[in-house]
């Protein structure tokens, strides 16, 4: 069981029949937000699609709470500035560490520890069905996220 994890979210558009959705003002996307908690190798631990209008720090609370049942040994979770504040930190016994960008960073740079979850989002986005979220229910969207995660894991196992 992993002892550390990485938290992040991805906003994706939904189709007209896309069920519950919201507007993510930061990304200017009307759709859903995919909250993901992955281990340090990029394997999905908890995936939770939510309407996009839910803030990262509020959407992290159910992810952290659900993770305690299946992954009780996770002690630390690394996240970006969207997860700062007391709510994610006090939701469970998991210590949420905010990974900040370097002071003199200009433009894009890979942040230590956080690139793992960004790579995970790139892997599951290779599935044609997940470039947009067409599902009518949150449960079916969650099922397809886990299916994409399993397909990625099987591909990794097949290479070795």
Tab-separated table of C-alpha atoms in Angstrom:
chain	number	residue	atom	x	y	z
A	1	UNK	CA	0.000	0.000	0.000
A	2	UNK	CA	1.388	3.433	-0.874
A	3	UNK	CA	2.426	5.864	1.838
A	4	UNK	CA	2.396	9.009	-0.324
A	5	UNK	CA	0.076	10.300	-3.030
A	6	UNK	CA	-0.420	13.262	-5.339
A	7	UNK	CA	-3.698	15.202	-5.685
A	8	UNK	CA	-4.839	17.243	-8.641
A	9	UNK	CA	-7.851	17.980	-10.799
A	10	UNK	CA	-8.576	18.284	-14.495
A	11	UNK	CA	-11.492	20.220	-15.983
A	12	UNK	CA	-13.093	18.755	-19.102
A	13	UNK	CA	-16.035	19.795	-21.234
A	14	UNK	CA	-19.229	17.771	-21.264
A	15	UNK	CA	-21.646	17.143	-24.091
A	16	UNK	CA	-25.204	18.484	-24.158
A	17	UNK	CA	-26.501	15.288	-22.526
A	18	UNK	CA	-23.664	15.370	-20.032
A	19	UNK	CA	-25.689	15.326	-16.820
A	20	UNK	CA	-24.477	17.327	-13.800
A	21	UNK	CA	-21.972	19.985	-14.754
A	22	UNK	CA	-20.751	23.384	-13.674
A	23	UNK	CA	-18.592	26.272	-14.837
A	24	UNK	CA	-14.903	26.375	-13.909
A	25	UNK	CA	-14.159	30.098	-14.038
A	26	UNK	CA	-10.389	29.602	-13.782
A	27	UNK	CA	-10.217	27.405	-16.887
A	28	UNK	CA	-13.318	28.911	-18.559
A	29	UNK	CA	-14.821	25.451	-19.084
A	30	UNK	CA	-18.411	24.343	-18.645
A	31	UNK	CA	-18.297	20.698	-17.684
A	32	UNK	CA	-16.869	18.423	-15.022
A	33	UNK	CA	-13.792	18.368	-12.879
A	34	UNK	CA	-11.932	15.088	-12.421
A	35	UNK	CA	-10.330	14.901	-8.983
A	36	UNK	CA	-7.536	12.331	-8.948
A	37	UNK	CA	-5.376	10.895	-6.215
A	38	UNK	CA	-2.496	8.826	-7.604
A	39	UNK	CA	0.447	7.110	-5.964
A	40	UNK	CA	4.025	8.204	-6.624
A	41	UNK	CA	4.268	5.887	-9.663
A	42	UNK	CA	1.181	7.358	-11.322
A	43	UNK	CA	-1.295	4.579	-10.546
A	44	UNK	CA	-4.816	5.769	-9.764
A	45	UNK	CA	-5.912	5.409	-6.162
A	46	UNK	CA	-9.119	7.463	-6.068
A	47	UNK	CA	-10.881	9.107	-9.024
A	48	UNK	CA	-13.887	11.349	-8.444
A	49	UNK	CA	-15.679	13.288	-11.196
A	50	UNK	CA	-17.566	16.356	-9.922
A	51	UNK	CA	-19.279	19.389	-11.439
A	52	UNK	CA	-16.595	21.871	-12.517
A	53	UNK	CA	-17.845	24.670	-10.265
A	54	UNK	CA	-16.561	22.876	-7.145
A	55	UNK	CA	-13.294	24.404	-5.887
A	56	UNK	CA	-10.272	22.109	-5.669
A	57	UNK	CA	-9.985	22.469	-1.904
A	58	UNK	CA	-13.652	21.491	-1.466
A	59	UNK	CA	-13.492	18.639	-3.978
A	60	UNK	CA	-10.447	17.141	-2.281
A	61	UNK	CA	-12.305	16.398	0.954
A	62	UNK	CA	-14.387	13.450	-0.349
A	63	UNK	CA	-11.353	12.100	-2.223
A	64	UNK	CA	-9.222	12.153	0.911
A	65	UNK	CA	-11.980	10.609	3.031
A	66	UNK	CA	-12.672	7.779	0.566
A	67	UNK	CA	-8.962	7.036	0.285
A	68	UNK	CA	-8.691	6.247	3.996
A	69	UNK	CA	-10.803	3.098	3.650
A	70	UNK	CA	-8.868	1.532	0.766
A	71	UNK	CA	-5.431	3.048	1.406
A	72	UNK	CA	-5.001	3.520	5.168
A	73	UNK	CA	-1.205	3.811	4.953
A	74	UNK	CA	-1.181	7.024	2.903
A	75	UNK	CA	0.354	9.601	5.230
A	76	UNK	CA	1.214	12.458	2.869
A	77	UNK	CA	-0.424	13.934	-0.209
A	78	UNK	CA	1.282	16.481	-2.460
A	79	UNK	CA	-0.932	19.081	-4.149
A	80	UNK	CA	-0.845	22.459	-5.889
A	81	UNK	CA	-1.921	25.849	-4.526
A	82	UNK	CA	-5.591	25.132	-5.308
A	83	UNK	CA	-5.662	22.777	-2.333
A	84	UNK	CA	-4.257	25.236	0.189
A	85	UNK	CA	-6.295	26.095	3.234
A	86	UNK	CA	-7.433	24.338	6.355
A	87	UNK	CA	-10.251	22.233	4.929
A	88	UNK	CA	-8.199	19.619	3.007
A	89	UNK	CA	-5.584	19.562	5.761
A	90	UNK	CA	-8.132	18.821	8.492
A	91	UNK	CA	-10.363	16.454	6.473
A	92	UNK	CA	-8.359	13.342	7.425
A	93	UNK	CA	-5.087	12.314	9.019
A	94	UNK	CA	-3.352	12.686	5.642
A	95	UNK	CA	-0.855	15.556	5.656
A	96	UNK	CA	-1.521	17.654	2.543
A	97	UNK	CA	1.739	19.311	1.471
A	98	UNK	CA	1.441	22.178	-1.004
A	99	UNK	CA	4.138	22.034	-3.700
A	100	UNK	CA	4.897	25.648	-4.614
A	101	UNK	CA	6.582	26.842	-7.755
A	102	UNK	CA	10.178	28.076	-7.454
A	103	UNK	CA	10.491	31.805	-6.700
A	104	UNK	CA	12.329	32.723	-9.878
A	105	UNK	CA	10.321	30.556	-12.254
A	106	UNK	CA	9.331	32.189	-15.524
A	107	UNK	CA	7.015	30.287	-17.855
A	108	UNK	CA	6.388	26.566	-17.656
A	109	UNK	CA	8.461	24.294	-15.463
A	110	UNK	CA	7.912	20.767	-14.208
A	111	UNK	CA	7.231	20.807	-10.480
A	112	UNK	CA	8.768	18.072	-8.387
A	113	UNK	CA	6.332	15.364	-7.261
A	114	UNK	CA	3.326	16.952	-9.014
A	115	UNK	CA	4.300	15.910	-12.544
A	116	UNK	CA	3.193	12.358	-11.682
A	117	UNK	CA	-0.501	13.260	-11.631
A	118	UNK	CA	-0.166	15.418	-14.739
A	119	UNK	CA	1.329	12.417	-16.538
A	120	UNK	CA	-1.603	10.303	-15.309
A	121	UNK	CA	-4.090	12.763	-16.840
A	122	UNK	CA	-2.159	12.601	-20.119
A	123	UNK	CA	-2.288	8.797	-20.078
A	124	UNK	CA	-6.039	8.549	-19.517
A	125	UNK	CA	-6.734	11.320	-22.020
A	126	UNK	CA	-5.428	9.015	-24.751
A	127	UNK	CA	-8.759	7.206	-24.529
A	128	UNK	CA	-11.045	8.639	-27.144
A	129	UNK	CA	-14.048	8.557	-24.846
A	130	UNK	CA	-12.337	10.684	-22.184
A	131	UNK	CA	-11.216	13.705	-24.209
A	132	UNK	CA	-14.691	15.013	-23.365
A	133	UNK	CA	-17.109	13.732	-20.722
A	134	UNK	CA	-20.288	12.511	-22.483
A	135	UNK	CA	-21.685	10.535	-19.540
A	136	UNK	CA	-25.155	11.313	-18.215
A	137	UNK	CA	-24.359	10.326	-14.625
A	138	UNK	CA	-21.421	10.859	-12.313
A	139	UNK	CA	-21.257	7.108	-11.571
A	140	UNK	CA	-20.819	6.184	-15.236
A	141	UNK	CA	-18.168	8.902	-15.658
A	142	UNK	CA	-16.348	7.458	-12.646
A	143	UNK	CA	-16.585	3.933	-14.094
A	144	UNK	CA	-15.000	5.028	-17.387
A	145	UNK	CA	-12.215	6.841	-15.523
A	146	UNK	CA	-11.384	3.660	-13.616
A	147	UNK	CA	-11.613	1.612	-16.842
A	148	UNK	CA	-9.107	3.954	-18.531
A	149	UNK	CA	-6.854	3.713	-15.493
A	150	UNK	CA	-6.974	-0.096	-15.613
A	151	UNK	CA	-6.201	-0.093	-19.348
A	152	UNK	CA	-3.160	2.086	-18.697
A	153	UNK	CA	-1.995	-0.229	-15.917
A	154	UNK	CA	-2.431	-3.327	-18.122
A	155	UNK	CA	-0.384	-1.664	-20.893
A	156	UNK	CA	2.391	-0.922	-18.418
A	157	UNK	CA	2.396	-4.516	-17.170
A	158	UNK	CA	2.424	-5.894	-20.742
A	159	UNK	CA	5.568	-3.894	-21.608
A	160	UNK	CA	7.569	-5.523	-18.807
